[in-house]
């Protein structure tokens, strides 16, 4: 039981603070639009089903919404609509990240580190929120127009959209693998530079 309490505590204290607006909400917008369009004639039944969902099931539900939100971001990046950094290339972005994190650690001793991290986190969350929500709303509108103008193609559009998001997740995996490797290499290079400097002293 204590393990379950810890999971719920982590989910609501850490996960939501960073990711609710940036990923869960855009995912919920798209999934909500699909549900509304699919069950527009029977929304009262949908409300009753939602009321009957046990509290513990909201954890995997939010997880699914997070995945959808992340797929939306991956799709936006692949289409060139969204960017995860403003540098010339990924290597520059990751090098800057390692340097900024080192500055945060150093300045923490004088009370600036936490504030620097907080400001950077806020910019990051708002950036992801705006981008992912825009892709989510745009796709929701596409489904709406499809339902109104070509209702016979609505299910085809849903299957196509699901397939596209799954592909975006696959590409996202490979992109993250490259970024993780580059980030770890930057960290190792940074540590080697510090060790070399200390050895000289």
mmCIF file of C-alpha atoms in Angstrom:
data_model
loop_
_atom_site.group_PDB
_atom_site.id
_atom_site.type_symbol
_atom_site.label_atom_id
_atom_site.label_comp_id
_atom_site.label_asym_id
_atom_site.label_seq_id
_atom_site.Cartn_x
_atom_site.Cartn_y
_atom_site.Cartn_z
ATOM 1 C CA UNK A 1 0.000 0.000 0.000
ATOM 2 C CA UNK A 2 2.848 2.372 0.853
ATOM 3 C CA UNK A 3 4.305 1.778 -2.615
ATOM 4 C CA UNK A 4 1.042 2.839 -4.234
ATOM 5 C CA UNK A 5 0.949 5.955 -2.059
ATOM 6 C CA UNK A 6 4.470 6.847 -3.161
ATOM 7 C CA UNK A 7 3.549 6.374 -6.837
ATOM 8 C CA UNK A 8 0.527 8.656 -6.496
ATOM 9 C CA UNK A 9 2.595 11.173 -4.510
ATOM 10 C CA UNK A 10 5.280 11.230 -7.201
ATOM 11 C CA UNK A 11 2.707 11.465 -9.972
ATOM 12 C CA UNK A 12 0.934 14.463 -8.483
ATOM 13 C CA UNK A 13 3.911 16.305 -6.997
ATOM 14 C CA UNK A 14 6.527 15.848 -9.715
ATOM 15 C CA UNK A 15 4.966 14.617 -12.956
ATOM 16 C CA UNK A 16 2.152 17.187 -13.180
ATOM 17 C CA UNK A 17 4.315 20.172 -12.256
ATOM 18 C CA UNK A 18 6.555 19.580 -15.242
ATOM 19 C CA UNK A 19 4.435 17.820 -17.799
ATOM 20 C CA UNK A 20 0.717 18.355 -17.274
ATOM 21 C CA UNK A 21 0.350 21.503 -19.360
ATOM 22 C CA UNK A 22 3.089 20.609 -21.844
ATOM 23 C CA UNK A 23 1.957 17.072 -22.729
ATOM 24 C CA UNK A 24 -1.104 15.775 -20.870
ATOM 25 C CA UNK A 25 -3.314 18.741 -21.747
ATOM 26 C CA UNK A 26 -2.553 18.727 -25.509
ATOM 27 C CA UNK A 27 -3.106 14.956 -25.508
ATOM 28 C CA UNK A 28 -6.406 15.449 -23.688
ATOM 29 C CA UNK A 29 -7.517 18.090 -26.209
ATOM 30 C CA UNK A 30 -7.084 15.674 -29.112
ATOM 31 C CA UNK A 31 -8.540 12.629 -27.329
ATOM 32 C CA UNK A 32 -11.420 14.757 -26.044
ATOM 33 C CA UNK A 33 -12.151 15.987 -29.560
ATOM 34 C CA UNK A 34 -12.224 12.402 -30.851
ATOM 35 C CA UNK A 35 -14.611 11.340 -28.071
ATOM 36 C CA UNK A 36 -16.888 14.338 -28.626
ATOM 37 C CA UNK A 37 -17.018 13.739 -32.376
ATOM 38 C CA UNK A 38 -17.518 9.999 -32.020
ATOM 39 C CA UNK A 39 -20.144 10.115 -29.269
ATOM 40 C CA UNK A 40 -21.755 13.488 -29.946
ATOM 41 C CA UNK A 41 -25.231 11.889 -29.892
ATOM 42 C CA UNK A 42 -24.674 10.144 -26.566
ATOM 43 C CA UNK A 43 -22.585 12.446 -24.385
ATOM 44 C CA UNK A 44 -24.636 11.695 -21.267
ATOM 45 C CA UNK A 45 -23.496 8.070 -21.417
ATOM 46 C CA UNK A 46 -19.882 9.203 -21.803
ATOM 47 C CA UNK A 47 -20.231 11.388 -18.713
ATOM 48 C CA UNK A 48 -21.605 8.451 -16.741
ATOM 49 C CA UNK A 49 -18.727 6.218 -17.808
ATOM 50 C CA UNK A 50 -16.208 8.892 -16.788
ATOM 51 C CA UNK A 51 -17.863 9.202 -13.376
ATOM 52 C CA UNK A 52 -17.492 5.449 -12.830
ATOM 53 C CA UNK A 53 -13.749 5.365 -13.553
ATOM 54 C CA UNK A 54 -11.843 4.396 -10.365
ATOM 55 C CA UNK A 55 -9.367 6.980 -9.136
ATOM 56 C CA UNK A 56 -6.366 4.655 -9.548
ATOM 57 C CA UNK A 57 -7.072 4.302 -13.286
ATOM 58 C CA UNK A 58 -6.435 7.997 -13.813
ATOM 59 C CA UNK A 59 -2.690 7.312 -13.506
ATOM 60 C CA UNK A 60 -2.502 5.130 -16.669
ATOM 61 C CA UNK A 61 -5.062 7.408 -18.370
ATOM 62 C CA UNK A 62 -2.832 10.436 -17.768
ATOM 63 C CA UNK A 63 0.070 8.313 -18.981
ATOM 64 C CA UNK A 64 -1.722 7.647 -22.275
ATOM 65 C CA UNK A 65 -2.553 11.346 -22.615
ATOM 66 C CA UNK A 66 1.111 12.160 -21.995
ATOM 67 C CA UNK A 67 2.167 9.735 -24.751
ATOM 68 C CA UNK A 68 -0.307 11.305 -27.180
ATOM 69 C CA UNK A 69 0.998 14.754 -26.260
ATOM 70 C CA UNK A 70 4.554 13.632 -26.835
ATOM 71 C CA UNK A 71 3.586 12.107 -30.188
ATOM 72 C CA UNK A 72 2.066 15.469 -31.140
ATOM 73 C CA UNK A 73 5.362 17.152 -30.328
ATOM 74 C CA UNK A 74 7.276 14.582 -32.367
ATOM 75 C CA UNK A 75 4.938 15.124 -35.304
ATOM 76 C CA UNK A 76 5.320 18.894 -35.012
ATOM 77 C CA UNK A 77 9.106 18.583 -35.017
ATOM 78 C CA UNK A 78 9.059 16.252 -38.028
ATOM 79 C CA UNK A 79 6.862 18.688 -39.944
ATOM 80 C CA UNK A 80 9.170 21.558 -39.025
ATOM 81 C CA UNK A 81 6.427 23.353 -37.102
ATOM 82 C CA UNK A 82 8.015 22.930 -33.662
ATOM 83 C CA UNK A 83 11.613 23.196 -32.485
ATOM 84 C CA UNK A 84 13.086 21.933 -29.236
ATOM 85 C CA UNK A 85 15.924 24.484 -29.254
ATOM 86 C CA UNK A 86 16.975 27.655 -31.023
ATOM 87 C CA UNK A 87 20.609 26.753 -31.698
ATOM 88 C CA UNK A 88 22.233 25.911 -35.042
ATOM 89 C CA UNK A 89 22.337 22.198 -34.228
ATOM 90 C CA UNK A 90 21.621 19.664 -31.484
ATOM 91 C CA UNK A 91 25.266 19.547 -30.353
ATOM 92 C CA UNK A 92 25.301 23.274 -29.613
ATOM 93 C CA UNK A 93 22.005 22.997 -27.728
ATOM 94 C CA UNK A 94 23.235 20.111 -25.574
ATOM 95 C CA UNK A 95 26.574 21.814 -24.913
ATOM 96 C CA UNK A 96 24.695 24.918 -23.737
ATOM 97 C CA UNK A 97 22.459 22.741 -21.552
ATOM 98 C CA UNK A 98 25.444 21.107 -19.832
ATOM 99 C CA UNK A 99 27.053 24.511 -19.269
ATOM 100 C CA UNK A 100 23.842 26.055 -17.911
ATOM 101 C CA UNK A 101 23.328 23.151 -15.528
ATOM 102 C CA UNK A 102 26.881 23.566 -14.240
ATOM 103 C CA UNK A 103 26.220 27.276 -13.693
ATOM 104 C CA UNK A 104 23.028 26.392 -11.797
ATOM 105 C CA UNK A 105 25.020 24.087 -9.538
ATOM 106 C CA UNK A 106 27.726 26.679 -8.904
ATOM 107 C CA UNK A 107 25.319 29.560 -8.251
ATOM 108 C CA UNK A 108 23.119 27.448 -5.986
ATOM 109 C CA UNK A 109 25.517 28.230 -3.171
ATOM 110 C CA UNK A 110 24.661 31.936 -3.417
ATOM 111 C CA UNK A 111 20.940 31.368 -3.848
ATOM 112 C CA UNK A 112 20.740 31.882 -7.609
ATOM 113 C CA UNK A 113 20.829 28.283 -8.876
ATOM 114 C CA UNK A 114 17.255 27.392 -7.990
ATOM 115 C CA UNK A 115 15.936 30.627 -9.474
ATOM 116 C CA UNK A 116 17.861 30.131 -12.705
ATOM 117 C CA UNK A 117 16.531 26.578 -12.979
ATOM 118 C CA UNK A 118 12.979 27.758 -12.253
ATOM 119 C CA UNK A 119 13.041 30.478 -14.921
ATOM 120 C CA UNK A 120 14.515 28.121 -17.515
ATOM 121 C CA UNK A 121 11.946 25.464 -16.602
ATOM 122 C CA UNK A 122 9.083 27.942 -17.009
ATOM 123 C CA UNK A 123 10.262 28.994 -20.449
ATOM 124 C CA UNK A 124 10.641 25.362 -21.461
ATOM 125 C CA UNK A 125 7.206 24.305 -20.199
ATOM 126 C CA UNK A 126 5.448 27.261 -21.841
ATOM 127 C CA UNK A 127 7.293 26.614 -25.116
ATOM 128 C CA UNK A 128 6.214 22.954 -25.166
ATOM 129 C CA UNK A 129 2.679 23.830 -24.060
ATOM 130 C CA UNK A 130 2.174 26.382 -26.842
ATOM 131 C CA UNK A 131 3.632 24.187 -29.561
ATOM 132 C CA UNK A 132 1.961 20.918 -28.603
ATOM 133 C CA UNK A 133 -1.407 22.562 -27.948
ATOM 134 C CA UNK A 134 -1.309 24.259 -31.351
ATOM 135 C CA UNK A 135 -0.690 20.925 -33.123
ATOM 136 C CA UNK A 136 -3.408 19.254 -31.029
ATOM 137 C CA UNK A 137 -6.013 21.923 -31.757
ATOM 138 C CA UNK A 138 -5.122 21.973 -35.454
ATOM 139 C CA UNK A 139 -5.580 18.188 -35.747
ATOM 140 C CA UNK A 140 -8.826 18.395 -33.764
ATOM 141 C CA UNK A 141 -10.122 20.970 -36.242
ATOM 142 C CA UNK A 142 -9.111 18.726 -39.160
ATOM 143 C CA UNK A 143 -11.128 15.872 -37.616
ATOM 144 C CA UNK A 144 -14.063 18.233 -37.032
ATOM 145 C CA UNK A 145 -14.111 19.404 -40.644
ATOM 146 C CA UNK A 146 -13.776 15.811 -41.808
ATOM 147 C CA UNK A 147 -16.744 14.784 -39.639
ATOM 148 C CA UNK A 148 -18.861 17.652 -40.985
ATOM 149 C CA UNK A 149 -17.870 17.611 -44.646
ATOM 150 C CA UNK A 150 -16.941 13.935 -45.225
ATOM 151 C CA UNK A 151 -18.471 11.883 -42.379
ATOM 152 C CA UNK A 152 -17.930 8.648 -44.287
ATOM 153 C CA UNK A 153 -14.165 9.257 -44.101
ATOM 154 C CA UNK A 154 -14.085 10.028 -40.369
ATOM 155 C CA UNK A 155 -12.904 6.566 -39.305
ATOM 156 C CA UNK A 156 -10.338 6.522 -42.085
ATOM 157 C CA UNK A 157 -9.046 9.858 -40.824
ATOM 158 C CA UNK A 158 -8.835 8.457 -37.267
ATOM 159 C CA UNK A 159 -6.861 5.425 -38.419
ATOM 160 C CA UNK A 160 -4.558 7.633 -40.502
ATOM 161 C CA UNK A 161 -4.009 10.039 -37.605
ATOM 162 C CA UNK A 162 -3.295 7.185 -35.182
ATOM 163 C CA UNK A 163 -0.797 5.688 -37.621
ATOM 164 C CA UNK A 164 0.925 9.036 -38.087
ATOM 165 C CA UNK A 165 1.230 9.538 -34.324
ATOM 166 C CA UNK A 166 2.634 6.023 -33.856
ATOM 167 C CA UNK A 167 5.224 6.721 -36.564
ATOM 168 C CA UNK A 168 6.025 10.035 -34.866
ATOM 169 C CA UNK A 169 6.674 8.144 -31.614
ATOM 170 C CA UNK A 170 9.041 5.811 -33.448
ATOM 171 C CA UNK A 171 10.971 8.731 -34.894
ATOM 172 C CA UNK A 172 10.879 10.361 -31.462
ATOM 173 C CA UNK A 173 12.619 7.319 -29.982
ATOM 174 C CA UNK A 174 15.461 7.563 -32.478
ATOM 175 C CA UNK A 175 15.739 11.348 -32.038
ATOM 176 C CA UNK A 176 15.906 10.986 -28.256
ATOM 177 C CA UNK A 177 18.507 8.237 -28.537
ATOM 178 C CA UNK A 178 20.735 10.584 -30.533
ATOM 179 C CA UNK A 179 20.127 13.469 -28.123
ATOM 180 C CA UNK A 180 20.797 11.289 -25.084
ATOM 181 C CA UNK A 181 24.058 10.026 -26.575
ATOM 182 C CA UNK A 182 25.146 13.556 -27.510
ATOM 183 C CA UNK A 183 24.202 14.838 -24.052
ATOM 184 C CA UNK A 184 26.165 12.091 -22.298
ATOM 185 C CA UNK A 185 29.184 12.792 -24.520
ATOM 186 C CA UNK A 186 28.973 16.498 -23.690
ATOM 187 C CA UNK A 187 28.823 15.687 -19.968
ATOM 188 C CA UNK A 188 31.850 13.406 -20.250
ATOM 189 C CA UNK A 189 33.789 16.052 -22.172
ATOM 190 C CA UNK A 190 32.842 18.654 -19.566
ATOM 191 C CA UNK A 191 34.010 16.389 -16.725
ATOM 192 C CA UNK A 192 37.275 15.633 -18.556
ATOM 193 C CA UNK A 193 37.886 19.372 -18.985
ATOM 194 C CA UNK A 194 37.348 19.950 -15.252
ATOM 195 C CA UNK A 195 39.629 17.060 -14.309
ATOM 196 C CA UNK A 196 42.310 18.339 -16.681
ATOM 197 C CA UNK A 197 42.082 21.831 -15.212
ATOM 198 C CA UNK A 198 42.297 20.474 -11.670
ATOM 199 C CA UNK A 199 45.298 18.328 -12.622
ATOM 200 C CA UNK A 200 47.107 21.397 -13.967
ATOM 201 C CA UNK A 201 46.490 23.248 -10.717
#
